[in-house]
mmCIF file of C-alpha atoms in Angstrom:
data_model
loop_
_atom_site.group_PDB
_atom_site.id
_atom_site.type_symbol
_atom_site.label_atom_id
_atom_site.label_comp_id
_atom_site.label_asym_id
_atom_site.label_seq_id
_atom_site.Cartn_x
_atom_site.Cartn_y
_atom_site.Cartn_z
ATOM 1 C CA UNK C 1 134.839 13.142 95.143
ATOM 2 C CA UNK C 2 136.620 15.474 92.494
ATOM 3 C CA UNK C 3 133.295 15.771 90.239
ATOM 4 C CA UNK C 4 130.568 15.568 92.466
ATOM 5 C CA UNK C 5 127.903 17.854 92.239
ATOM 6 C CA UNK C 6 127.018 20.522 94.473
ATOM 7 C CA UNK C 7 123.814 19.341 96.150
ATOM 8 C CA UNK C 8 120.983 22.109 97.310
ATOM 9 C CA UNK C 9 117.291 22.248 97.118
ATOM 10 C CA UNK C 10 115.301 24.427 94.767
ATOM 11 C CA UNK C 11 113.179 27.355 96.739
ATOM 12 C CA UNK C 12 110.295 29.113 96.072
ATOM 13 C CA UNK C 13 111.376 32.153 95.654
ATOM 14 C CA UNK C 14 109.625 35.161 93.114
ATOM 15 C CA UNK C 15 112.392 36.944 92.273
ATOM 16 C CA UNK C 16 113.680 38.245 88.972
ATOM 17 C CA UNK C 17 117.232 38.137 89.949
ATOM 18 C CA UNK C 18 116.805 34.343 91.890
ATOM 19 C CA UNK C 19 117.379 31.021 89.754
ATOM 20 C CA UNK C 20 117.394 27.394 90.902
ATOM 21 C CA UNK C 21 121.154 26.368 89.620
ATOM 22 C CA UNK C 22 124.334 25.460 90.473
ATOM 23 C CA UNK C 23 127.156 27.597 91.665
ATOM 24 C CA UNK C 24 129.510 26.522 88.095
ATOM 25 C CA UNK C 25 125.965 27.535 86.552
ATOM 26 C CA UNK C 26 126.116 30.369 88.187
ATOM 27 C CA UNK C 27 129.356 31.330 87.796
ATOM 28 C CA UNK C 28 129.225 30.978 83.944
ATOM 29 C CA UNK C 29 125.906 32.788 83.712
ATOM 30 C CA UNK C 30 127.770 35.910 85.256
ATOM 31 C CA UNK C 31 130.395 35.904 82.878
ATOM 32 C CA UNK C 32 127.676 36.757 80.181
ATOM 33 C CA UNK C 33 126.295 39.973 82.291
ATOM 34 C CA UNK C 34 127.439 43.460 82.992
ATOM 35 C CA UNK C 35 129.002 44.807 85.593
ATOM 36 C CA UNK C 36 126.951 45.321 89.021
ATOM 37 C CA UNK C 37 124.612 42.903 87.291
ATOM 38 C CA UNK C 38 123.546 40.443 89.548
ATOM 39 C CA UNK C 39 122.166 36.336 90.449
ATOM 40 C CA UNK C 40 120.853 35.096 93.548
ATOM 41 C CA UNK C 41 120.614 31.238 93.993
ATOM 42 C CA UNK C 42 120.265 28.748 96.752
ATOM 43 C CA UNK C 43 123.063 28.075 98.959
ATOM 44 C CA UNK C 44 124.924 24.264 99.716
ATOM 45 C CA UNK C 45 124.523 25.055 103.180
ATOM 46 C CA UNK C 46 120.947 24.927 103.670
ATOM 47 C CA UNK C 47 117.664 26.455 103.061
ATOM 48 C CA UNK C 48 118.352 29.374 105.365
ATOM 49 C CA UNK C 49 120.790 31.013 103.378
ATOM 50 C CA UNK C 50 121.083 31.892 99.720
ATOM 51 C CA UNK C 51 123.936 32.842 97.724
ATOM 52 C CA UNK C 52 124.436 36.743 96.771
ATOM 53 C CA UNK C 53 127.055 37.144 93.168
ATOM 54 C CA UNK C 54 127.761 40.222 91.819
ATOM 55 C CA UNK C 55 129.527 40.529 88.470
ATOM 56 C CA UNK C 56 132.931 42.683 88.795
ATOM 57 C CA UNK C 57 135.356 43.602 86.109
ATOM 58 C CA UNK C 58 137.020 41.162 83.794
ATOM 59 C CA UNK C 59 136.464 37.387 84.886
ATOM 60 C CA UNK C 60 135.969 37.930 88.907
ATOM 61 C CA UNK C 61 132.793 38.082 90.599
ATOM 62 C CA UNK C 62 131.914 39.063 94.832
ATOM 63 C CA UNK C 63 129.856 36.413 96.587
ATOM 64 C CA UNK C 64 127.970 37.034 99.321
ATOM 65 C CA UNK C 65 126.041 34.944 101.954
ATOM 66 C CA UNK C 66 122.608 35.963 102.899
ATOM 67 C CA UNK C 67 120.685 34.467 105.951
ATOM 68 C CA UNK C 68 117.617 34.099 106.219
ATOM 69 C CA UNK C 69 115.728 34.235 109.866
ATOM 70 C CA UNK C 70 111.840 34.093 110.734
ATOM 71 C CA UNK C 71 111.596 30.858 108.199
ATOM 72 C CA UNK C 72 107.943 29.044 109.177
ATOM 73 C CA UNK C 73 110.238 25.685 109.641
ATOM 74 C CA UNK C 74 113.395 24.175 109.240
ATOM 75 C CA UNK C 75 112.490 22.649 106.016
ATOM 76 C CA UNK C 76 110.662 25.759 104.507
ATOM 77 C CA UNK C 77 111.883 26.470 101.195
ATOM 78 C CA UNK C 78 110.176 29.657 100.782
ATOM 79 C CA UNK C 79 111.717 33.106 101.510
ATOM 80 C CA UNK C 80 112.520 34.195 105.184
ATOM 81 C CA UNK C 81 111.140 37.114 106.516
ATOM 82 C CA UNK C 82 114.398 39.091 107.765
ATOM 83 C CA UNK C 83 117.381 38.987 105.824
ATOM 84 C CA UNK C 84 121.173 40.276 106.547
ATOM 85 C CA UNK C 85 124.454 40.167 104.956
ATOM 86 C CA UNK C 86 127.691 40.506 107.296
ATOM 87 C CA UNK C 87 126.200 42.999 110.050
ATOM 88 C CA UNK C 88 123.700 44.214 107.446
ATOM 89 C CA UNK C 89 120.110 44.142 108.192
ATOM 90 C CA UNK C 90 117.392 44.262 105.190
ATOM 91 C CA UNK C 91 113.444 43.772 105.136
ATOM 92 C CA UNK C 92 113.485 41.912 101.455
ATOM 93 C CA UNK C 93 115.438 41.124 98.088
ATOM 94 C CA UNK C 94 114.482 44.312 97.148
ATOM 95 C CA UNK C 95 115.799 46.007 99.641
ATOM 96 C CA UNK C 96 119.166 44.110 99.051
ATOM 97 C CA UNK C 97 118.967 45.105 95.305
ATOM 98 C CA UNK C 98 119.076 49.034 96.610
ATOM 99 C CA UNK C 99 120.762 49.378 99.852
ATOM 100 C CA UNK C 100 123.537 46.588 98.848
ATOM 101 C CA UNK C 101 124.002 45.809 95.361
ATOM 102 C CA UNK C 102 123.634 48.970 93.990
ATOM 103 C CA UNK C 103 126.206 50.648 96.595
ATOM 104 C CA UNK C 104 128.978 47.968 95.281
ATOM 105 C CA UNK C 105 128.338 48.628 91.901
ATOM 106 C CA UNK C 106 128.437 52.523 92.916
ATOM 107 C CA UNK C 107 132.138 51.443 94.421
ATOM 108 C CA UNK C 108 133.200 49.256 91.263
ATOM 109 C CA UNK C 109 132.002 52.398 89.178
ATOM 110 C CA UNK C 110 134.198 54.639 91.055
ATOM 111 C CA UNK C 111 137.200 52.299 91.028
ATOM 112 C CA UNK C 112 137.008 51.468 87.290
ATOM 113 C CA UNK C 113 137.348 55.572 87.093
ATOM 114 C CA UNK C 114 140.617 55.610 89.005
ATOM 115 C CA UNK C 115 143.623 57.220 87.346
ATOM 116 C CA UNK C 116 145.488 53.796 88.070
ATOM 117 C CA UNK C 117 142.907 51.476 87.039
ATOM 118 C CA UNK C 118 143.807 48.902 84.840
ATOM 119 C CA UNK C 119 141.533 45.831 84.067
ATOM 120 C CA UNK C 120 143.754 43.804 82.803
ATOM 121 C CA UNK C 121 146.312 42.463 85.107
ATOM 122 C CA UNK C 122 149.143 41.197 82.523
ATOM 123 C CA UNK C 123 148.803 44.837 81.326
ATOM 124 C CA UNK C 124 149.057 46.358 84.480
ATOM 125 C CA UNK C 125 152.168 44.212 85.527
ATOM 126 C CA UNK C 126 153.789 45.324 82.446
ATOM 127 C CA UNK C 127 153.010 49.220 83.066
ATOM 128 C CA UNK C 128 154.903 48.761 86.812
ATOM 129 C CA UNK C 129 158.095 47.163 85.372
ATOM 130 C CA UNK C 130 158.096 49.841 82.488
ATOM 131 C CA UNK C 131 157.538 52.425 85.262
ATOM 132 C CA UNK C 132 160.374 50.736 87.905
ATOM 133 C CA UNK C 133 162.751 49.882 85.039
ATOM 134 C CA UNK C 134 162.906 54.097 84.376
ATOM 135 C CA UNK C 135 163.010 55.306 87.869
ATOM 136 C CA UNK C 136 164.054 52.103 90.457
ATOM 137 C CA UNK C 137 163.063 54.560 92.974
ATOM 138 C CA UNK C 138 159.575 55.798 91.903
ATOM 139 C CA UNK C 139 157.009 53.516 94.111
ATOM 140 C CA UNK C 140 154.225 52.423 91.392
ATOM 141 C CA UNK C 141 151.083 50.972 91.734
ATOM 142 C CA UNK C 142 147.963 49.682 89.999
ATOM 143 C CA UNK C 143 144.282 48.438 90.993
ATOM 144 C CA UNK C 144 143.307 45.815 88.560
ATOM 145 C CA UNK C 145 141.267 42.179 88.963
ATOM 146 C CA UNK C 146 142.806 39.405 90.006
ATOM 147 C CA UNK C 147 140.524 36.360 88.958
ATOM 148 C CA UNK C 148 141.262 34.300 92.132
ATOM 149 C CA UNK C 149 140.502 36.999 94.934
ATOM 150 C CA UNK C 150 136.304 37.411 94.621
ATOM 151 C CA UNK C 151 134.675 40.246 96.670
ATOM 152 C CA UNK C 152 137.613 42.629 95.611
ATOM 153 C CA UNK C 153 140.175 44.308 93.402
ATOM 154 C CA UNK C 154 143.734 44.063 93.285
ATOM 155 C CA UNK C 155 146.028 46.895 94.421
ATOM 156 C CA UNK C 156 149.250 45.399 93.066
ATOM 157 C CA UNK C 157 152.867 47.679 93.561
ATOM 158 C CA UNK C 158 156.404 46.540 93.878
ATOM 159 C CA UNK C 159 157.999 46.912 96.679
ATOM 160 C CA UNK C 160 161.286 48.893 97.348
ATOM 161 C CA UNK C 161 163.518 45.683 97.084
ATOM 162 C CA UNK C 162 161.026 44.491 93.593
ATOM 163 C CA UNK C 163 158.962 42.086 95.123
ATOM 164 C CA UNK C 164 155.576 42.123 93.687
ATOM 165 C CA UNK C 165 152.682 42.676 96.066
ATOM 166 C CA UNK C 166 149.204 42.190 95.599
ATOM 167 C CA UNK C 167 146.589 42.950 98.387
ATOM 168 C CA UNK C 168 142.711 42.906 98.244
ATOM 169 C CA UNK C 169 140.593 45.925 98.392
ATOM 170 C CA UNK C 170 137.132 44.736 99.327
ATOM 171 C CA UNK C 171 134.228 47.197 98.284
ATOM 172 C CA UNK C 172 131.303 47.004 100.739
ATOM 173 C CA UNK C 173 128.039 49.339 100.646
ATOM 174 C CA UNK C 174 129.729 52.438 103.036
ATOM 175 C CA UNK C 175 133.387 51.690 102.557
ATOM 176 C CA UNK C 176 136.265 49.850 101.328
ATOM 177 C CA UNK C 177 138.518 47.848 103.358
ATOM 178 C CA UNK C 178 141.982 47.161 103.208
ATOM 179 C CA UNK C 179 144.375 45.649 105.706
ATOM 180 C CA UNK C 180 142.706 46.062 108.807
ATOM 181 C CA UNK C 181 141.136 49.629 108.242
ATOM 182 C CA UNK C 182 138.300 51.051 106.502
ATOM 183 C CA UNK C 183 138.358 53.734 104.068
ATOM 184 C CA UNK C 184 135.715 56.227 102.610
ATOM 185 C CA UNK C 185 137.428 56.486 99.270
ATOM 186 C CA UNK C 186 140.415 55.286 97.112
ATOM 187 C CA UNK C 187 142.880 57.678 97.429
ATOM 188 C CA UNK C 188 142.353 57.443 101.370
ATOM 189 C CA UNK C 189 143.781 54.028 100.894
ATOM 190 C CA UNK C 190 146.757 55.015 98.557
ATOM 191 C CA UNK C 191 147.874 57.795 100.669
ATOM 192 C CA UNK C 192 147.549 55.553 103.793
ATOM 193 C CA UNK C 193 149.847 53.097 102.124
ATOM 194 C CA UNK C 194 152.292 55.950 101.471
ATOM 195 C CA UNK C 195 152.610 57.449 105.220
ATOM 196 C CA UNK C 196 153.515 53.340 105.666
ATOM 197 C CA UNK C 197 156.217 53.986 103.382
ATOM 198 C CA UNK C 198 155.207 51.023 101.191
ATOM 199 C CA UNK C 199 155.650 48.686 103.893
ATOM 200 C CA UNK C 200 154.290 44.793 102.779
ATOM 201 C CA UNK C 201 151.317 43.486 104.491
ATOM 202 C CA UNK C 202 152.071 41.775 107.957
ATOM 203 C CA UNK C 203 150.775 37.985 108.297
ATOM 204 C CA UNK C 204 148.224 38.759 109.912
ATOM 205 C CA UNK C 205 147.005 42.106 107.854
ATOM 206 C CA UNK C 206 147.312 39.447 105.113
ATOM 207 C CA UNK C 207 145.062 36.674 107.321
ATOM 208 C CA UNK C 208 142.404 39.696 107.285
ATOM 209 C CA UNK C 209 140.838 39.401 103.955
ATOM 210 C CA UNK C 210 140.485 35.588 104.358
ATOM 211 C CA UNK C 211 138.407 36.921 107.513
ATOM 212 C CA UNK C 212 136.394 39.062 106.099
ATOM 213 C CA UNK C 213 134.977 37.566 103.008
ATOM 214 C CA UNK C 214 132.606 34.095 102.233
ATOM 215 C CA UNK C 215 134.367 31.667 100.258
ATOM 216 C CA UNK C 216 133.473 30.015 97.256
ATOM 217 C CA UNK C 217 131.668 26.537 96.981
ATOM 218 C CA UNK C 218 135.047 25.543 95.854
ATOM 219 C CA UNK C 219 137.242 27.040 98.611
ATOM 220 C CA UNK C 220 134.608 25.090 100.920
ATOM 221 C CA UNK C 221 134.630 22.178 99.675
ATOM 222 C CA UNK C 222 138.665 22.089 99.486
ATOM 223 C CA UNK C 223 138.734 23.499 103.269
ATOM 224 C CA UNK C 224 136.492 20.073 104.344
ATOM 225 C CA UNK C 225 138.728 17.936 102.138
ATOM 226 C CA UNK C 226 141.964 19.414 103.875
ATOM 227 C CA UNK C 227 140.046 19.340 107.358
ATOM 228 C CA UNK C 228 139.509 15.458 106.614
ATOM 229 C CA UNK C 229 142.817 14.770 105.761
ATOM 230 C CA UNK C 230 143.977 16.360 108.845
ATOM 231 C CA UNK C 231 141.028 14.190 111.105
ATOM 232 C CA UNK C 232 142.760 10.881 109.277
ATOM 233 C CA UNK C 233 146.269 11.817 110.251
ATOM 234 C CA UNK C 234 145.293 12.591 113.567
ATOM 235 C CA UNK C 235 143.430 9.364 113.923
ATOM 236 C CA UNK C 236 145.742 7.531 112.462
ATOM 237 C CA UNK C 237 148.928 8.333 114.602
ATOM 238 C CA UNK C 238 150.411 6.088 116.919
ATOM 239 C CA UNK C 239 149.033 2.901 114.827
ATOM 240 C CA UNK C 240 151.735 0.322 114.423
#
C-alpha cells in the first residue's frame, strides 16, 4: 500500500540528537538544519538498529544504519551497549557524534571548498556545456549534489563522445570512495580518473555504490514490492 505508514516503535533513548518520528519526518526536519547537522531515529527494521541522517548540501542527506548489540532482550527498547556502523566499532552516541559524524562533515567541508564545486547541479551542467561547447576536446568536470544519490556527491563530466556521466563519491570518516577504490583526498580521485583517460564506469564499478551504501525507507520498501511481484510471477507460471 502506496500511503502506508512506516511502522517502528518509539525507544528510550536520552539523546539530544534522537527523536521518535518518521523517516518523511525526518527527512523534512533535515531540510531545516545545517550542514553536518544531524537526527537519529528508530529504524523500520527493528529495535536493534536505529537510523543515522546527516544533512549534506542542497536537498540530499547520507543515511546510515547503526546496530545495536548487547540489548538486555529482543524486545528492549532502550539503547544497546555496543554500537557499529559498516565495519565501524563505537562505545556510545557520543562517540558516533565525534569519531563519525564529525569526520563526514570534516569531508563535506573539504568538498564544498573544491575548485570545481558547484551546489547546484542545473548550474553545474550548464558550466560543462559552456566549457565543451569552447574546447570539444577539454575533459570537464564538476562535483555537485544530486538529490537522488544519499551518502554522496556527484562527480558529473562528459565524456569524450558527450555523454553525460554522473558517479557517486561517498565520504566516509578516513576516506572517500569511488568506483571500487578508496581515496585519501579529492584530487586523488580526479587524477585517478585522468590516468583512466576518462573512461565511463564499468557495470559493475557502477553496481558498487548500490553495495556500499543503506538505502532509504523508500528504496526498501520499493525493493520488497518488486521482490513480491517477482514471487507472484514465479508462482504463477505454468497456471492454465
Amino acid at each position: 500500500e502506496k500511503n502506508k505508514p512506516h511502522r517502528y516503535h518509539a525507544r528510550f533513548i536520552e539523546d539530544e540528537h534522537f527523536k521518535n518520528i518518521t523517516p518523511t519526518q525526518a527527512v523534512a526536519e533535515l531540510q531545516t538544519m545545517e550542514i553536518g547537522d544531524y537526527l537519529i531515529r528508530p529504524s523500520t527494521k527493528g529495535n536493534d538498529k536505529l537510523d543515522l541522517l546527516i544533512k549534506f548540501p542542497g536537498n540530499s542527506y547520507g543515511i546510515y544504519e547503526i546496530i545495536e548489540k548487547d540489548k538486555k532482550s529482543r524486545g528492549d527498547l532502550t539503547l544497546g551497549k555496543k554500537l557499529s556502523i559498516d565495519m565501524d566499532q563505537f562505545e556510545d552516541l557520543d562517540d558516533i557524534h565525534w569519531n563519525f559524524v564529525e569526520k563526514i562533515k570534516e569531508k563535506l567541508d573539504k568538498i564544498m571548498r573544491h575548485k570545481r564545486w558547484e551546489p547546484d547541479i542545473d548550474r553545474a551542467l550548464q558550466a560543462l556545456s559552456t566549457e565543451r561547447s569552447a574546447n570539444p576536446n577539454l575533459a570537464t568536470y564538476r562535483i555537485t549534489v544530486e538529490p537522488e544519490l544519499k551518502s554522496t556527491v556527484c562527480f558529473m563530466w562528459i565524456s569524450k563522445d558527450g555523454q553525460l556521466i554522473k558517479e557517486p563519491i561517498r565520504p566516509t570518516p578516513s576516506e572517500y570512495r569511488y568506483r571500487h577504490d578508496s581515496y585519501d583526498k579529492l584530487d586523488s580521485i580526479i587524477n585517478r580518473w585522468k590516468t583512466l583517460k576518462y573512461r565511463p564506469p564499468s557495470e559493475n564499478e557502477a553496481r558498487t555504490y548500490e553495495r556500499q551504501r543503506f538505502k532509504t525507507d523508500a528504496e526498501e520498501e520499493q525493493d520488497r514490492a518488486m521482490q513480491e511481484k517477482n514471487s507472484q510471477t514465479v508462482r504463477g507460471y505454468g497456471k492454465v
